[in-house]
Every structure is written in C-alpha cells, then in structure tokens.
C-alpha cells in the first residue's frame, strides 16, 4: 500500500508543477510610470495595477470596463426578454386543446380495452391445461 501511495505521489507531483507553471505564465506585468499594466495572455484582458500598502491592486482598463458594461447590459436585456417569453408560454391551454387531448385519451383507452377483451376471449377459447 505504501508503494502505491509513493508511486502515485511521484506521478502526480510533476503534473502539479506543470499546471502551476502554466498558470504562472498566464499574466505579464509591465511597469509604466507609477503603476503596472497586467496582461492576461489567455484572454488578452489588460488591467491597471498599483502598489498600495505592499499589495498589488488591479482594476480594469477604461475601454475594457466599457465593453464589460455593454456585455452586462446586453445579457440583462436578454434575460428580461427570456423571462417575459416564459411567462407567456406558461399560460393554460385553451378549452379546444383540452377537449382534443381528452378525445385522444378516450380513443386510446377504447383501443386498449378492445385489446384486453380480445385477449380474454382468446383465453376462454383456448384455456391452458391444469397442471395441479
């Protein structure tokens, strides 16, 4: 059991290091005057970062913030539209639709009961031999 645990640890350790390296190379910082510009290499997003009390505080660039707000507005409008459509679609069926559904169910039940009667008639005509 110890061998299995050691082998598993030996295999997973390099994988964790590779994942950490890939994540570490995701961002690139460049000094620009009294602040830094952070580039996300996966998404292309840029942020302005400043050193405040020993911590790096980042905020979106102005053009990205506008694009972000536009996307939020677009999605908000889409959600509102979908919610309104959902309320309309949840309306009760009309009397004609209910009548049609009941008529379909009646036909199905009559057909089913006809099959049961046929099966019972066949059983009476050809009874199974008694084995007891």
mmCIF file with all atom_site columns, C-alpha atoms in Angstrom:
data_model
loop_
_atom_site.group_PDB
_atom_site.id
_atom_site.type_symbol
_atom_site.label_atom_id
_atom_site.label_alt_id
_atom_site.label_comp_id
_atom_site.label_asym_id
_atom_site.label_entity_id
_atom_site.label_seq_id
_atom_site.pdbx_PDB_ins_code
_atom_site.Cartn_x
_atom_site.Cartn_y
_atom_site.Cartn_z
_atom_site.occupancy
_atom_site.B_iso_or_equiv
_atom_site.pdbx_formal_charge
_atom_site.auth_seq_id
_atom_site.auth_comp_id
_atom_site.auth_asym_id
_atom_site.auth_atom_id
_atom_site.pdbx_PDB_model_num
ATOM 1   C CA . UNK A 1 1   ? 0.000   0.000   0.000   1.00 0.00 ? 1   UNK A CA 1
ATOM 2   C CA . UNK A 1 2   ? 2.863   2.371   0.808   1.00 0.00 ? 2   UNK A CA 1
ATOM 3   C CA . UNK A 1 3   ? 4.426   1.607   -2.567  1.00 0.00 ? 3   UNK A CA 1
ATOM 4   C CA . UNK A 1 4   ? 1.186   2.520   -4.311  1.00 0.00 ? 4   UNK A CA 1
ATOM 5   C CA . UNK A 1 5   ? 0.983   5.815   -2.411  1.00 0.00 ? 5   UNK A CA 1
ATOM 6   C CA . UNK A 1 6   ? 4.612   6.677   -3.190  1.00 0.00 ? 6   UNK A CA 1
ATOM 7   C CA . UNK A 1 7   ? 4.197   5.777   -6.864  1.00 0.00 ? 7   UNK A CA 1
ATOM 8   C CA . UNK A 1 8   ? 1.024   7.829   -7.122  1.00 0.00 ? 8   UNK A CA 1
ATOM 9   C CA . UNK A 1 9   ? 2.739   10.792  -5.431  1.00 0.00 ? 9   UNK A CA 1
ATOM 10  C CA . UNK A 1 10  ? 5.733   10.514  -7.752  1.00 0.00 ? 10  UNK A CA 1
ATOM 11  C CA . UNK A 1 11  ? 3.454   10.561  -10.806 1.00 0.00 ? 11  UNK A CA 1
ATOM 12  C CA . UNK A 1 12  ? 1.199   13.422  -9.662  1.00 0.00 ? 12  UNK A CA 1
ATOM 13  C CA . UNK A 1 13  ? 3.937   15.740  -8.376  1.00 0.00 ? 13  UNK A CA 1
ATOM 14  C CA . UNK A 1 14  ? 5.323   16.634  -11.825 1.00 0.00 ? 14  UNK A CA 1
ATOM 15  C CA . UNK A 1 15  ? 1.778   17.170  -13.128 1.00 0.00 ? 15  UNK A CA 1
ATOM 16  C CA . UNK A 1 16  ? 1.090   19.696  -10.368 1.00 0.00 ? 16  UNK A CA 1
ATOM 17  C CA . UNK A 1 17  ? 4.314   21.521  -11.182 1.00 0.00 ? 17  UNK A CA 1
ATOM 18  C CA . UNK A 1 18  ? 3.394   21.724  -14.872 1.00 0.00 ? 18  UNK A CA 1
ATOM 19  C CA . UNK A 1 19  ? -0.048  23.110  -14.006 1.00 0.00 ? 19  UNK A CA 1
ATOM 20  C CA . UNK A 1 20  ? 1.495   25.722  -11.697 1.00 0.00 ? 20  UNK A CA 1
ATOM 21  C CA . UNK A 1 21  ? 3.999   26.756  -14.369 1.00 0.00 ? 21  UNK A CA 1
ATOM 22  C CA . UNK A 1 22  ? 1.264   27.168  -16.977 1.00 0.00 ? 22  UNK A CA 1
ATOM 23  C CA . UNK A 1 23  ? -0.769  29.342  -14.587 1.00 0.00 ? 23  UNK A CA 1
ATOM 24  C CA . UNK A 1 24  ? 2.296   31.357  -13.567 1.00 0.00 ? 24  UNK A CA 1
ATOM 25  C CA . UNK A 1 25  ? 2.969   32.322  -17.193 1.00 0.00 ? 25  UNK A CA 1
ATOM 26  C CA . UNK A 1 26  ? -0.601  33.466  -17.750 1.00 0.00 ? 26  UNK A CA 1
ATOM 27  C CA . UNK A 1 27  ? -0.034  37.080  -16.699 1.00 0.00 ? 27  UNK A CA 1
ATOM 28  C CA . UNK A 1 28  ? 2.633   39.524  -17.777 1.00 0.00 ? 28  UNK A CA 1
ATOM 29  C CA . UNK A 1 29  ? 3.399   42.711  -15.778 1.00 0.00 ? 29  UNK A CA 1
ATOM 30  C CA . UNK A 1 30  ? 4.997   45.783  -17.314 1.00 0.00 ? 30  UNK A CA 1
ATOM 31  C CA . UNK A 1 31  ? 5.948   48.904  -15.314 1.00 0.00 ? 31  UNK A CA 1
ATOM 32  C CA . UNK A 1 32  ? 4.552   52.113  -16.725 1.00 0.00 ? 32  UNK A CA 1
ATOM 33  C CA . UNK A 1 33  ? 5.352   55.180  -14.633 1.00 0.00 ? 33  UNK A CA 1
ATOM 34  C CA . UNK A 1 34  ? 3.963   54.780  -11.122 1.00 0.00 ? 34  UNK A CA 1
ATOM 35  C CA . UNK A 1 35  ? 1.723   51.822  -11.991 1.00 0.00 ? 35  UNK A CA 1
ATOM 36  C CA . UNK A 1 36  ? 1.856   48.425  -13.701 1.00 0.00 ? 36  UNK A CA 1
ATOM 37  C CA . UNK A 1 37  ? -0.045  47.090  -16.698 1.00 0.00 ? 37  UNK A CA 1
ATOM 38  C CA . UNK A 1 38  ? -1.101  43.445  -16.307 1.00 0.00 ? 38  UNK A CA 1
ATOM 39  C CA . UNK A 1 39  ? -1.794  41.440  -19.477 1.00 0.00 ? 39  UNK A CA 1
ATOM 40  C CA . UNK A 1 40  ? -3.749  38.192  -19.285 1.00 0.00 ? 40  UNK A CA 1
ATOM 41  C CA . UNK A 1 41  ? -2.161  36.095  -22.036 1.00 0.00 ? 41  UNK A CA 1
ATOM 42  C CA . UNK A 1 42  ? -5.137  33.715  -22.246 1.00 0.00 ? 42  UNK A CA 1
ATOM 43  C CA . UNK A 1 43  ? -7.898  36.293  -22.666 1.00 0.00 ? 43  UNK A CA 1
ATOM 44  C CA . UNK A 1 44  ? -5.985  39.389  -23.779 1.00 0.00 ? 44  UNK A CA 1
ATOM 45  C CA . UNK A 1 45  ? -7.542  41.442  -20.967 1.00 0.00 ? 45  UNK A CA 1
ATOM 46  C CA . UNK A 1 46  ? -5.468  44.314  -19.610 1.00 0.00 ? 46  UNK A CA 1
ATOM 47  C CA . UNK A 1 47  ? -5.610  45.775  -16.106 1.00 0.00 ? 47  UNK A CA 1
ATOM 48  C CA . UNK A 1 48  ? -4.008  48.771  -14.458 1.00 0.00 ? 48  UNK A CA 1
ATOM 49  C CA . UNK A 1 49  ? -2.325  47.806  -11.179 1.00 0.00 ? 49  UNK A CA 1
ATOM 50  C CA . UNK A 1 50  ? -0.914  49.961  -8.372  1.00 0.00 ? 50  UNK A CA 1
ATOM 51  C CA . UNK A 1 51  ? 1.113   49.152  -5.300  1.00 0.00 ? 51  UNK A CA 1
ATOM 52  C CA . UNK A 1 52  ? -0.992  50.080  -2.236  1.00 0.00 ? 52  UNK A CA 1
ATOM 53  C CA . UNK A 1 53  ? 0.396   49.261  1.201   1.00 0.00 ? 53  UNK A CA 1
ATOM 54  C CA . UNK A 1 54  ? 2.524   46.430  -0.146  1.00 0.00 ? 54  UNK A CA 1
ATOM 55  C CA . UNK A 1 55  ? -0.301  44.815  -2.116  1.00 0.00 ? 55  UNK A CA 1
ATOM 56  C CA . UNK A 1 56  ? -0.797  44.973  -5.868  1.00 0.00 ? 56  UNK A CA 1
ATOM 57  C CA . UNK A 1 57  ? -4.328  46.264  -6.555  1.00 0.00 ? 57  UNK A CA 1
ATOM 58  C CA . UNK A 1 58  ? -5.594  45.878  -10.128 1.00 0.00 ? 58  UNK A CA 1
ATOM 59  C CA . UNK A 1 59  ? -8.602  47.369  -11.920 1.00 0.00 ? 59  UNK A CA 1
ATOM 60  C CA . UNK A 1 60  ? -9.848  47.018  -15.476 1.00 0.00 ? 60  UNK A CA 1
ATOM 61  C CA . UNK A 1 61  ? -8.722  49.461  -18.126 1.00 0.00 ? 61  UNK A CA 1
ATOM 62  C CA . UNK A 1 62  ? -11.366 52.037  -19.162 1.00 0.00 ? 62  UNK A CA 1
ATOM 63  C CA . UNK A 1 63  ? -12.111 50.555  -22.601 1.00 0.00 ? 63  UNK A CA 1
ATOM 64  C CA . UNK A 1 64  ? -12.426 47.050  -21.146 1.00 0.00 ? 64  UNK A CA 1
ATOM 65  C CA . UNK A 1 65  ? -14.740 48.350  -18.429 1.00 0.00 ? 65  UNK A CA 1
ATOM 66  C CA . UNK A 1 66  ? -16.998 49.876  -21.101 1.00 0.00 ? 66  UNK A CA 1
ATOM 67  C CA . UNK A 1 67  ? -17.042 46.600  -23.048 1.00 0.00 ? 67  UNK A CA 1
ATOM 68  C CA . UNK A 1 68  ? -17.783 44.745  -19.813 1.00 0.00 ? 68  UNK A CA 1
ATOM 69  C CA . UNK A 1 69  ? -20.698 47.093  -19.005 1.00 0.00 ? 69  UNK A CA 1
ATOM 70  C CA . UNK A 1 70  ? -22.065 46.736  -22.566 1.00 0.00 ? 70  UNK A CA 1
ATOM 71  C CA . UNK A 1 71  ? -21.968 42.947  -22.267 1.00 0.00 ? 71  UNK A CA 1
ATOM 72  C CA . UNK A 1 72  ? -23.739 43.098  -18.895 1.00 0.00 ? 72  UNK A CA 1
ATOM 73  C CA . UNK A 1 73  ? -26.462 45.323  -20.374 1.00 0.00 ? 73  UNK A CA 1
ATOM 74  C CA . UNK A 1 74  ? -26.906 43.017  -23.367 1.00 0.00 ? 74  UNK A CA 1
ATOM 75  C CA . UNK A 1 75  ? -27.179 39.945  -21.144 1.00 0.00 ? 75  UNK A CA 1
ATOM 76  C CA . UNK A 1 76  ? -29.573 41.716  -18.786 1.00 0.00 ? 76  UNK A CA 1
ATOM 77  C CA . UNK A 1 77  ? -31.858 42.607  -21.702 1.00 0.00 ? 77  UNK A CA 1
ATOM 78  C CA . UNK A 1 78  ? -31.697 39.021  -22.946 1.00 0.00 ? 78  UNK A CA 1
ATOM 79  C CA . UNK A 1 79  ? -32.638 37.634  -19.525 1.00 0.00 ? 79  UNK A CA 1
ATOM 80  C CA . UNK A 1 80  ? -35.563 40.063  -19.265 1.00 0.00 ? 80  UNK A CA 1
ATOM 81  C CA . UNK A 1 81  ? -36.786 39.039  -22.722 1.00 0.00 ? 81  UNK A CA 1
ATOM 82  C CA . UNK A 1 82  ? -36.498 35.321  -21.891 1.00 0.00 ? 82  UNK A CA 1
ATOM 83  C CA . UNK A 1 83  ? -38.334 35.807  -18.607 1.00 0.00 ? 83  UNK A CA 1
ATOM 84  C CA . UNK A 1 84  ? -41.180 37.626  -20.378 1.00 0.00 ? 84  UNK A CA 1
ATOM 85  C CA . UNK A 1 85  ? -41.455 34.875  -23.001 1.00 0.00 ? 85  UNK A CA 1
ATOM 86  C CA . UNK A 1 86  ? -41.505 32.250  -20.269 1.00 0.00 ? 86  UNK A CA 1
ATOM 87  C CA . UNK A 1 87  ? -44.498 33.906  -18.603 1.00 0.00 ? 87  UNK A CA 1
ATOM 88  C CA . UNK A 1 88  ? -46.442 33.953  -21.853 1.00 0.00 ? 88  UNK A CA 1
ATOM 89  C CA . UNK A 1 89  ? -45.617 30.311  -22.611 1.00 0.00 ? 89  UNK A CA 1
ATOM 90  C CA . UNK A 1 90  ? -46.829 29.200  -19.169 1.00 0.00 ? 90  UNK A CA 1
ATOM 91  C CA . UNK A 1 91  ? -50.417 30.181  -19.976 1.00 0.00 ? 91  UNK A CA 1
ATOM 92  C CA . UNK A 1 92  ? -53.092 27.497  -19.521 1.00 0.00 ? 92  UNK A CA 1
ATOM 93  C CA . UNK A 1 93  ? -54.253 25.534  -22.581 1.00 0.00 ? 93  UNK A CA 1
ATOM 94  C CA . UNK A 1 94  ? -57.462 26.583  -24.290 1.00 0.00 ? 94  UNK A CA 1
ATOM 95  C CA . UNK A 1 95  ? -60.730 24.617  -23.976 1.00 0.00 ? 95  UNK A CA 1
ATOM 96  C CA . UNK A 1 96  ? -60.294 23.335  -27.536 1.00 0.00 ? 96  UNK A CA 1
ATOM 97  C CA . UNK A 1 97  ? -56.824 21.956  -26.682 1.00 0.00 ? 97  UNK A CA 1
ATOM 98  C CA . UNK A 1 98  ? -58.190 20.265  -23.559 1.00 0.00 ? 98  UNK A CA 1
ATOM 99  C CA . UNK A 1 99  ? -61.102 18.732  -25.499 1.00 0.00 ? 99  UNK A CA 1
ATOM 100 C CA . UNK A 1 100 ? -58.729 17.449  -28.177 1.00 0.00 ? 100 UNK A CA 1
ATOM 101 C CA . UNK A 1 101 ? -56.446 15.891  -25.546 1.00 0.00 ? 101 UNK A CA 1
ATOM 102 C CA . UNK A 1 102 ? -59.389 14.184  -23.811 1.00 0.00 ? 102 UNK A CA 1
ATOM 103 C CA . UNK A 1 103 ? -60.664 12.812  -27.114 1.00 0.00 ? 103 UNK A CA 1
ATOM 104 C CA . UNK A 1 104 ? -57.231 11.365  -27.899 1.00 0.00 ? 104 UNK A CA 1
ATOM 105 C CA . UNK A 1 105 ? -57.102 9.733   -24.448 1.00 0.00 ? 105 UNK A CA 1
ATOM 106 C CA . UNK A 1 106 ? -60.620 8.279   -24.920 1.00 0.00 ? 106 UNK A CA 1
ATOM 107 C CA . UNK A 1 107 ? -59.631 6.723   -28.255 1.00 0.00 ? 107 UNK A CA 1
ATOM 108 C CA . UNK A 1 108 ? -56.504 5.265   -26.709 1.00 0.00 ? 108 UNK A CA 1
ATOM 109 C CA . UNK A 1 109 ? -58.420 3.777   -23.759 1.00 0.00 ? 109 UNK A CA 1
ATOM 110 C CA . UNK A 1 110 ? -61.136 2.293   -26.037 1.00 0.00 ? 110 UNK A CA 1
ATOM 111 C CA . UNK A 1 111 ? -58.427 0.706   -28.176 1.00 0.00 ? 111 UNK A CA 1
ATOM 112 C CA . UNK A 1 112 ? -56.640 -0.674  -25.112 1.00 0.00 ? 112 UNK A CA 1
ATOM 113 C CA . UNK A 1 113 ? -59.845 -2.081  -23.621 1.00 0.00 ? 113 UNK A CA 1
ATOM 114 C CA . UNK A 1 114 ? -60.611 -3.708  -27.009 1.00 0.00 ? 114 UNK A CA 1
ATOM 115 C CA . UNK A 1 115 ? -57.240 -5.468  -26.898 1.00 0.00 ? 115 UNK A CA 1
ATOM 116 C CA . UNK A 1 116 ? -57.954 -6.669  -23.346 1.00 0.00 ? 116 UNK A CA 1
ATOM 117 C CA . UNK A 1 117 ? -61.327 -8.078  -24.416 1.00 0.00 ? 117 UNK A CA 1
ATOM 118 C CA . UNK A 1 118 ? -59.717 -9.884  -27.364 1.00 0.00 ? 118 UNK A CA 1
ATOM 119 C CA . UNK A 1 119 ? -57.063 -11.367 -25.066 1.00 0.00 ? 119 UNK A CA 1
ATOM 120 C CA . UNK A 1 120 ? -59.735 -12.554 -22.599 1.00 0.00 ? 120 UNK A CA 1
ATOM 121 C CA . UNK A 1 121 ? -61.777 -14.101 -25.442 1.00 0.00 ? 121 UNK A CA 1
ATOM 122 C CA . UNK A 1 122 ? -58.694 -15.991 -26.699 1.00 0.00 ? 122 UNK A CA 1
ATOM 123 C CA . UNK A 1 123 ? -58.039 -17.271 -23.194 1.00 0.00 ? 123 UNK A CA 1
ATOM 124 C CA . UNK A 1 124 ? -61.596 -18.582 -22.863 1.00 0.00 ? 124 UNK A CA 1
ATOM 125 C CA . UNK A 1 125 ? -61.418 -20.247 -26.297 1.00 0.00 ? 125 UNK A CA 1
ATOM 126 C CA . UNK A 1 126 ? -58.017 -21.894 -25.667 1.00 0.00 ? 126 UNK A CA 1
ATOM 127 C CA . UNK A 1 127 ? -57.680 -22.498 -21.928 1.00 0.00 ? 127 UNK A CA 1
ATOM 128 C CA . UNK A 1 128 ? -54.322 -23.611 -20.594 1.00 0.00 ? 128 UNK A CA 1
ATOM 129 C CA . UNK A 1 129 ? -54.211 -27.191 -19.222 1.00 0.00 ? 129 UNK A CA 1
ATOM 130 C CA . UNK A 1 130 ? -54.332 -27.545 -15.439 1.00 0.00 ? 130 UNK A CA 1
ATOM 131 C CA . UNK A 1 131 ? -51.026 -28.844 -14.078 1.00 0.00 ? 131 UNK A CA 1
ATOM 132 C CA . UNK A 1 132 ? -52.028 -29.098 -10.452 1.00 0.00 ? 132 UNK A CA 1
#
